[in-house]
């Protein structure tokens, strides 16, 4: 049967141009008073190449959208020991607990630092905070313009009943960033009303968390806006938490991790007509090029993936005009013995339509499926941060099977049987359970790199969001040791993880009559059976963890990516580099 295609444009005047194969949308025609469109019938042998050309034309003109080149704001951070009343700048922010706001019988502060500030201000701080009903509760903040200090404004930020978590100090940094934006401040200082009970290590971690919150709070992704304000913040001083090389190193570490988190956010925020699998691969190559002393890149094309028999992964990308790109970055320190070999694997669906099981109906979130590469963004964000930090003693492989899950006549159909690179066959009973199909071949590839531990991250199931909500990622692993390692890393990062069961009896729902397994079971325990599916593609000698971040990858209120996962991954790699 022949395929009908529009391939020639002919003029009825004496000057004519005819394109019998592949027309260019950029070709200019000479004077031609009347135009007629003629149709040519193209045999199927030629239609495949023609279809590719039509796809490339559509892709080249799709939306005409390109991200604006916006220079990242540069904020200098410093740890200082200076009297708060002597500090000069735009905003002096003080983090205070409810206990710090306790008052005596004369309604004056009992806390020494607040008492000193209030005395310098002639009692106005106490009076104003009472009028603002500021009691130090978590989430409370007030910015006051009071004369008498070196700073133009003083901000009070509530830390809750007591401070013991990274999240509380990060929230303090975020509140400071919000105040800086509102006041268009250039210079800010942050101090705690009380540091009693804080160990030297706690002071370091709290300073790091404040800087992290402020840095990420100042970030705004304006690349796709025609107009945007430039952030004015130039410097942030941490007061009263110590000085010297240790805290300076900690602040530099926070900056490096934030660079990875921001990169992750930008990748997830980018629309699918901008961030294709090819562009994601180019971004990975740029990271390797920037940190070429420790990172190298290997990008596999479709033919190379076929040679490795990655049938499960390639089946998912078959329907898209944008071909798959398999990304492999490798981190190796410049010297010293390598004690641990690790792999970070990220799901890289730059868009997920659901395929023939197309996403439909309320709550399907098809318009947000640009974030289906959130796992890969976390992995590449970690690569960027580690390229800057350069830990010793550890080799890390960053692996992403990037593609799009689309619909076309060449696409994967429900009922198809695909074969993964370890030889296992999969009956595809739902084309919208595609992420696990790409991860299957990525996990086999990771094991073949000779690694001892693998952590994969994926926006894999809506079931995990139902179970844990929008702020907590689900963790699945048969290894108690690995679970403890990653849990310890998340305690430092402040990212919330919850270990879920790997209930082996649920695997019965994944049996197929014609293949080794189906790719999805019933609705019950959906996140668990998805993890059990991935387990089939991991070598038993390798410690493995799956993190389902479908909930915390995106902030619905802010309509922005969160950068979730980067901080925990970097912390976990560093723990392995020193153990």
XYZ file of C-alpha atoms in Angstrom:
579
model
C 0.000 0.000 0.000
C 1.264 3.482 -0.804
C 1.554 6.395 1.601
C 0.166 9.817 0.701
C 2.598 12.691 1.321
C 2.779 16.391 0.348
C 6.185 16.695 -1.258
C 6.074 19.168 -4.141
C 5.079 22.780 -4.544
C 4.660 23.955 -8.123
C 4.099 27.396 -9.617
C 1.649 27.929 -12.429
C 3.973 30.619 -13.815
C 6.950 29.887 -16.062
C 9.227 30.001 -13.016
C 8.653 26.934 -10.914
C 10.345 24.934 -8.215
C 9.571 21.301 -7.602
C 10.767 19.143 -4.706
C 10.329 15.487 -5.432
C 12.033 14.226 -2.278
C 12.339 16.428 0.782
C 11.293 20.096 0.758
C 12.822 22.656 3.073
C 10.503 24.975 4.924
C 13.226 27.610 4.648
C 13.383 27.629 0.813
C 12.443 30.971 -0.779
C 10.479 31.021 -4.009
C 10.768 33.482 -6.866
C 7.869 35.509 -8.267
C 4.839 33.324 -8.608
C 1.397 34.911 -8.876
C -0.535 31.697 -8.350
C 0.437 28.621 -6.402
C -0.964 25.141 -6.565
C -0.125 22.334 -4.177
C 0.369 18.995 -5.878
C 0.388 15.631 -4.137
C 2.740 12.796 -4.853
C 2.264 9.168 -3.896
C 5.424 7.823 -2.284
C 6.157 4.115 -1.959
C 6.614 2.795 1.582
C 10.316 2.151 0.914
C 10.826 5.911 0.640
C 8.210 6.953 3.171
C 10.261 6.064 6.251
C 13.007 8.545 5.339
C 10.395 11.119 4.343
C 8.613 10.657 7.649
C 11.851 11.295 9.508
C 12.334 14.504 7.523
C 8.807 15.637 8.284
C 9.447 14.950 11.955
C 12.670 16.934 11.898
C 10.947 19.907 10.263
C 8.196 19.825 12.883
C 10.763 19.585 15.656
C 12.864 22.451 14.271
C 9.931 24.857 14.239
C 8.065 23.626 17.313
C 7.070 26.620 19.405
C 10.108 28.720 18.444
C 10.931 28.696 22.155
C 14.454 28.959 23.478
C 15.523 29.657 27.059
C 16.889 33.119 27.748
C 20.528 33.259 28.741
C 20.316 34.506 32.327
C 23.440 34.980 34.363
C 23.200 33.187 37.691
C 23.278 35.575 40.657
C 26.558 35.554 42.544
C 26.179 35.760 46.305
C 29.232 35.855 48.549
C 28.929 34.095 51.910
C 31.057 34.789 54.971
C 31.108 33.648 58.593
C 31.846 36.474 61.009
C 32.068 37.112 64.737
C 30.766 40.651 65.108
C 28.450 42.454 67.478
C 24.973 42.461 65.939
C 24.366 46.102 66.784
C 27.560 47.066 64.939
C 26.843 45.170 61.706
C 26.097 47.474 58.768
C 23.921 46.483 55.836
C 20.348 46.280 54.539
C 18.735 43.587 56.729
C 19.792 41.973 59.987
C 17.770 38.742 60.353
C 17.516 36.992 63.703
C 16.160 33.461 64.015
C 14.288 33.064 67.293
C 12.448 30.178 68.951
C 9.292 30.575 71.011
C 11.471 30.215 74.111
C 13.692 33.077 72.929
C 10.619 35.341 72.838
C 9.854 34.835 76.542
C 9.380 38.150 78.391
C 9.689 39.322 81.963
C 7.041 41.048 84.099
C 7.770 44.320 82.270
C 7.146 42.702 78.840
C 10.880 42.924 78.048
C 12.877 40.157 76.351
C 14.755 37.772 78.612
C 16.958 36.498 75.782
C 20.344 38.344 76.006
C 20.704 38.997 72.259
C 17.153 40.245 71.757
C 17.492 42.223 74.978
C 20.654 43.941 73.676
C 19.031 44.777 70.322
C 15.915 46.081 72.051
C 17.990 48.251 74.374
C 19.846 49.746 71.414
C 16.484 50.493 69.799
C 15.008 52.088 72.910
C 12.461 49.293 73.458
C 10.981 49.584 69.970
C 11.821 45.962 69.008
C 9.859 44.572 71.936
C 6.987 46.927 71.294
C 6.859 46.316 67.530
C 7.099 42.529 67.852
C 4.180 42.569 70.298
C 2.096 44.645 67.913
C 2.971 42.246 65.080
C 1.985 39.353 67.372
C 5.341 37.717 66.695
C 5.803 34.773 69.066
C 8.572 32.785 67.344
C 6.319 30.102 65.900
C 7.594 28.212 62.886
C 6.709 30.041 59.677
C 6.296 33.431 61.348
C 8.407 36.362 60.188
C 8.295 40.114 60.429
C 10.512 42.790 58.927
C 10.762 46.080 60.807
C 12.361 49.352 59.762
C 13.652 50.768 63.023
C 16.304 53.514 63.370
C 19.223 53.025 65.720
C 21.121 50.035 64.289
C 23.780 49.708 61.620
C 21.258 47.770 59.525
C 18.418 49.526 57.718
C 15.923 46.825 58.721
C 15.691 44.079 61.293
C 13.863 40.828 60.563
C 12.615 38.358 63.151
C 12.077 34.807 61.882
C 10.284 32.157 63.944
C 12.023 28.802 64.422
C 9.292 27.034 66.398
C 9.302 25.589 69.894
C 12.883 24.369 69.587
C 15.477 23.987 66.863
C 16.993 20.624 66.113
C 16.408 19.986 62.424
C 18.106 20.933 59.201
C 14.678 21.862 57.809
C 14.206 24.600 60.439
C 17.474 26.308 59.549
C 16.772 25.964 55.831
C 13.401 27.622 56.413
C 15.245 30.458 58.141
C 17.401 30.910 55.041
C 14.339 30.827 52.782
C 12.609 33.485 54.911
C 15.716 35.659 54.668
C 15.671 35.275 50.877
C 12.007 36.313 50.762
C 12.800 39.408 52.826
C 15.735 40.234 50.544
C 13.539 40.004 47.456
C 10.802 42.147 48.970
C 13.205 44.880 50.097
C 15.561 44.523 47.104
C 18.329 44.148 49.667
C 21.977 43.792 48.666
C 23.549 42.866 52.013
C 22.058 40.645 54.706
C 23.295 39.165 57.972
C 21.765 36.166 59.757
C 22.146 35.314 63.427
C 20.461 33.069 65.978
C 18.957 34.559 69.102
C 20.427 31.673 71.063
C 23.229 29.230 70.285
C 23.123 27.555 73.716
C 23.321 23.786 73.404
C 24.677 23.873 69.853
C 27.841 21.802 69.465
C 30.628 22.891 67.135
C 29.359 20.414 64.533
C 25.781 21.660 64.944
C 26.917 25.224 64.363
C 28.585 24.145 61.113
C 25.528 22.244 59.877
C 23.128 25.034 60.849
C 25.254 27.637 59.012
C 25.291 25.357 55.962
C 21.508 24.904 56.106
C 20.917 28.673 56.368
C 23.097 29.290 53.302
C 21.331 26.489 51.424
C 17.887 27.910 52.221
C 18.917 31.427 51.241
C 20.571 30.344 47.987
C 17.660 28.200 46.844
C 15.163 30.783 48.116
C 16.769 33.467 45.952
C 16.644 31.269 42.840
C 13.930 32.039 40.313
C 13.751 30.258 36.986
C 12.995 33.146 34.617
C 14.477 31.631 31.453
C 11.100 31.392 29.751
C 9.672 34.748 30.863
C 9.850 37.784 28.621
C 10.473 40.068 31.617
C 11.902 39.349 35.036
C 13.530 41.146 37.957
C 17.180 40.557 38.649
C 17.888 39.533 42.243
C 19.815 42.211 44.104
C 21.371 40.176 46.927
C 25.166 40.341 46.766
C 26.345 39.122 50.180
C 25.142 37.177 53.177
C 27.010 37.099 56.492
C 26.529 34.353 59.078
C 27.059 35.873 62.521
C 27.872 34.148 65.803
C 28.340 30.583 64.558
C 32.115 30.642 64.389
C 34.856 31.562 61.943
C 37.817 29.857 60.314
C 38.571 27.228 57.658
C 36.061 24.618 58.912
C 32.988 26.798 58.553
C 34.315 28.314 55.317
C 34.674 24.794 53.913
C 31.136 23.986 55.025
C 29.721 27.092 53.360
C 31.586 26.282 50.121
C 30.142 22.766 50.240
C 26.631 24.221 50.594
C 27.247 26.440 47.561
C 28.431 23.470 45.485
C 25.422 21.353 46.392
C 23.064 24.254 45.680
C 24.597 24.600 42.209
C 23.609 20.973 41.577
C 20.110 21.483 42.989
C 19.532 24.582 40.849
C 20.766 22.729 37.756
C 18.347 19.905 38.587
C 15.480 22.379 38.951
C 16.263 23.991 35.611
C 16.267 20.619 33.857
C 12.900 19.615 35.328
C 11.342 23.047 34.708
C 12.361 23.071 31.034
C 9.419 22.199 28.743
C 9.524 19.069 26.642
C 9.752 21.032 23.384
C 13.050 22.460 24.674
C 14.519 19.604 26.719
C 14.523 16.593 24.411
C 16.579 13.425 25.008
C 19.293 14.868 22.755
C 19.400 18.135 24.707
C 19.539 16.249 28.014
C 22.516 14.312 26.639
C 24.180 17.574 25.591
C 23.711 18.984 29.091
C 25.363 15.868 30.504
C 28.283 16.277 28.113
C 28.678 19.917 29.201
C 29.030 18.798 32.823
C 31.746 16.320 31.846
C 33.500 18.961 29.772
C 33.381 21.527 32.590
C 34.872 19.092 35.108
C 36.968 17.052 32.673
C 39.650 16.417 35.299
C 37.276 14.037 37.114
C 34.320 13.386 34.773
C 34.012 11.681 31.383
C 30.960 11.189 29.166
C 29.806 8.363 26.937
C 26.538 8.893 25.039
C 25.158 5.812 23.309
C 22.972 6.193 20.227
C 20.164 3.874 19.161
C 22.425 1.557 17.169
C 24.830 1.167 20.081
C 21.907 0.418 22.389
C 20.717 -2.222 19.931
C 24.152 -3.841 20.060
C 23.754 -4.049 23.839
C 20.287 -5.605 23.295
C 18.415 -2.917 25.222
C 15.046 -3.932 23.805
C 13.038 -2.830 26.824
C 14.404 0.734 26.778
C 14.309 1.151 22.995
C 10.694 -0.015 22.786
C 9.596 2.954 24.900
C 11.274 5.522 22.645
C 10.221 3.933 19.362
C 7.218 6.203 18.732
C 9.019 9.518 19.217
C 10.483 11.768 16.522
C 13.235 12.536 19.056
C 15.472 9.461 19.252
C 16.634 7.986 22.575
C 20.041 8.885 24.020
C 21.654 6.673 26.657
C 23.778 8.809 28.980
C 26.753 7.521 30.963
C 28.960 9.876 32.960
C 31.800 8.508 35.043
C 33.450 10.247 37.993
C 36.977 9.227 38.937
C 39.135 11.163 41.415
C 42.425 12.559 40.126
C 44.514 10.382 42.422
C 44.512 7.876 45.239
C 42.999 4.444 45.698
C 39.373 3.869 44.700
C 37.684 2.159 47.643
C 34.059 2.159 46.468
C 32.322 1.942 43.097
C 28.814 3.370 43.014
C 26.112 3.983 40.421
C 23.323 6.561 40.372
C 20.597 5.713 37.860
C 17.866 8.199 36.947
C 14.651 7.788 35.000
C 14.897 10.076 31.981
C 11.491 10.392 30.287
C 11.654 13.941 28.935
C 7.935 13.593 28.196
C 5.440 10.847 28.954
C 2.158 10.858 27.057
C 1.356 7.397 28.398
C 1.695 5.911 24.923
C -1.354 3.992 23.676
C -2.519 3.858 27.286
C -2.643 7.639 27.015
C -3.031 9.705 30.166
C -6.615 10.956 30.278
C -9.116 12.324 32.744
C -8.853 14.565 35.808
C -5.673 14.135 37.789
C -3.721 12.444 35.010
C -1.265 15.397 35.038
C -0.235 14.915 31.414
C 0.559 18.638 31.240
C 3.229 18.125 33.926
C 4.883 15.127 32.347
C 7.970 17.181 31.559
C 8.946 16.318 35.154
C 9.066 12.606 34.355
C 12.819 13.025 34.015
C 13.118 14.242 37.620
C 15.212 11.206 38.554
C 17.718 11.870 35.784
C 17.846 15.556 36.734
C 18.751 14.605 40.316
C 21.479 12.283 39.054
C 22.970 14.927 36.748
C 22.625 17.589 39.443
C 24.624 15.331 41.760
C 27.227 14.874 39.016
C 27.621 18.646 38.712
C 27.998 19.093 42.477
C 30.474 16.223 42.810
C 32.474 17.597 39.879
C 32.994 20.717 41.996
C 33.521 18.980 45.351
C 35.867 16.271 43.967
C 35.673 13.613 46.716
C 38.516 11.095 46.897
C 38.370 7.310 47.089
C 35.140 6.771 45.182
C 34.165 6.065 41.564
C 30.634 7.037 40.560
C 28.683 6.150 37.421
C 25.756 8.406 36.472
C 23.381 6.575 34.139
C 20.256 7.812 32.322
C 18.248 6.029 29.628
C 16.703 9.166 28.101
C 13.741 9.031 25.712
C 10.147 10.153 25.149
C 7.029 7.983 25.477
C 4.849 9.077 22.565
C 2.259 7.635 20.177
C 2.710 6.690 16.518
C 2.329 3.791 14.134
C 5.792 2.581 15.069
C 5.127 2.782 18.809
C 4.999 0.115 21.463
C 1.516 -1.409 21.787
C -0.292 -2.980 24.726
C 0.338 -6.714 24.482
C 3.774 -6.410 22.886
C 6.588 -8.533 24.304
C 9.974 -6.834 24.673
C 13.317 -8.320 25.654
C 15.646 -6.586 28.108
C 19.438 -6.693 27.875
C 19.697 -9.434 30.507
C 17.507 -11.675 28.329
C 14.324 -11.425 30.393
C 11.093 -10.923 28.462
C 8.322 -8.512 29.411
C 4.707 -8.448 28.254
C 3.710 -4.793 28.048
C 0.202 -4.747 29.457
C 0.327 -0.987 30.019
C 2.391 1.421 27.918
C 2.072 4.051 30.660
C 4.231 1.903 32.956
C 7.172 2.800 30.746
C 9.687 4.204 33.232
C 10.440 0.779 34.657
C 11.068 -0.520 31.138
C 13.784 2.079 30.574
C 15.246 1.540 34.040
C 15.427 -2.221 33.461
C 18.165 -1.851 30.825
C 19.789 1.030 32.716
C 20.124 -1.141 35.843
C 21.615 -4.038 33.854
C 24.105 -1.607 32.316
C 24.969 -0.214 35.765
C 25.656 -3.685 37.155
C 27.959 -4.357 34.202
C 30.156 -1.426 35.292
C 31.331 -3.478 38.265
C 29.709 -1.291 40.913
C 29.025 -2.413 44.476
C 25.999 -0.205 45.178
C 23.249 1.292 43.037
C 20.670 3.939 43.898
C 18.037 4.598 41.257
C 15.648 7.549 41.344
C 12.424 7.757 39.396
C 9.079 9.522 39.216
C 7.737 6.017 38.917
C 4.244 5.673 40.394
C 1.226 7.701 41.368
C 0.679 4.995 43.987
C 3.668 6.270 45.952
C 2.198 9.794 45.962
C -1.087 8.395 47.273
C 0.782 6.514 50.005
C 3.223 9.216 51.143
C 1.864 12.512 49.825
C 3.706 15.276 47.975
C 6.667 15.795 50.329
C 8.059 12.317 51.048
C 9.854 9.925 48.690
C 9.427 6.182 49.015
C 12.520 4.026 49.486
C 12.681 0.354 48.519
C 15.698 -1.878 49.130
C 16.453 -5.429 50.295
C 19.633 -4.115 51.969
C 19.320 -2.866 55.544
C 22.870 -1.495 55.404
C 22.154 0.600 52.316
C 18.878 1.784 53.853
C 20.777 3.056 56.908
C 23.398 4.792 54.742
C 20.874 6.709 52.663
C 18.694 7.490 55.674
C 21.724 9.047 57.400
C 22.449 11.106 54.267
C 18.849 12.341 54.121
C 19.017 13.408 57.776
C 21.875 15.734 56.842
C 20.218 16.981 53.635
C 16.808 17.517 55.205
C 15.061 15.628 52.395
C 12.292 13.308 53.585
C 12.469 9.598 52.761
C 10.387 6.708 54.067
C 11.352 3.053 53.669
C 8.594 0.913 52.173
C 8.318 -2.891 52.176
C 9.432 -5.108 49.315
C 6.672 -7.666 49.761
C 7.764 -10.612 47.592
C 4.317 -12.258 47.618
C 2.995 -9.333 45.565
C 5.107 -10.530 42.640
C 2.365 -13.048 41.825
C 0.400 -10.183 40.232
C 3.236 -9.675 37.738
C 3.078 -13.117 36.119
C 2.493 -13.344 32.367
C 1.081 -16.159 30.286
C 3.398 -15.479 27.355
C 6.534 -13.844 28.814
C 8.659 -13.850 31.973
C 6.589 -11.032 33.485
C 4.146 -8.230 32.768
C 5.186 -4.641 33.362
C 2.408 -3.741 35.808
C 0.110 -5.534 38.241
C -3.148 -4.379 39.745
C -3.846 -1.060 41.488
C -3.085 -2.355 44.959
C 0.522 -1.963 46.098
C 1.481 -0.301 42.829
C 4.680 1.294 44.128
C 5.797 -1.995 45.701
C 5.313 -4.143 42.596
C 7.077 -1.484 40.504
C 10.097 -1.816 42.796
C 9.874 -5.607 42.620
C 9.932 -5.301 38.822
C 13.167 -3.290 38.938
C 14.702 -5.845 41.291
C 14.575 -8.418 38.478
C 17.291 -6.476 36.636
C 19.801 -6.040 39.458
C 22.640 -8.475 40.116
C 22.126 -10.202 43.482
C 25.697 -9.311 44.505
C 24.980 -5.582 44.141
C 23.372 -3.564 46.944
C 20.457 -1.700 45.367
C 17.933 0.934 46.365
C 15.008 2.402 44.452
C 13.737 5.883 45.368
C 10.291 6.843 44.064
C 10.214 10.655 44.080
C 6.986 11.167 42.147
C 5.620 13.264 45.039
C 8.450 15.608 46.083
C 9.851 16.222 42.570
C 7.386 19.097 42.045
C 5.976 21.922 44.177
C 2.352 22.449 43.143
C 2.029 25.691 45.088
C 5.064 27.310 43.482
C 4.511 25.499 40.153
C 8.210 24.687 40.059
C 10.635 21.822 40.409
C 12.144 21.216 43.841
C 15.526 19.722 42.941
C 14.730 16.834 45.275
C 17.322 14.089 45.608
C 20.515 15.971 44.739
C 21.502 16.851 48.307
C 20.943 13.328 49.616
C 22.851 11.726 46.737
C 25.867 13.994 47.192
C 25.917 13.387 50.943
C 25.668 9.609 50.393
C 28.558 9.603 47.920
C 30.696 11.634 50.330
C 29.956 9.199 53.169
C 31.138 6.366 50.927
C 34.273 8.284 49.980
C 35.377 8.551 53.609
C 34.312 5.100 54.899
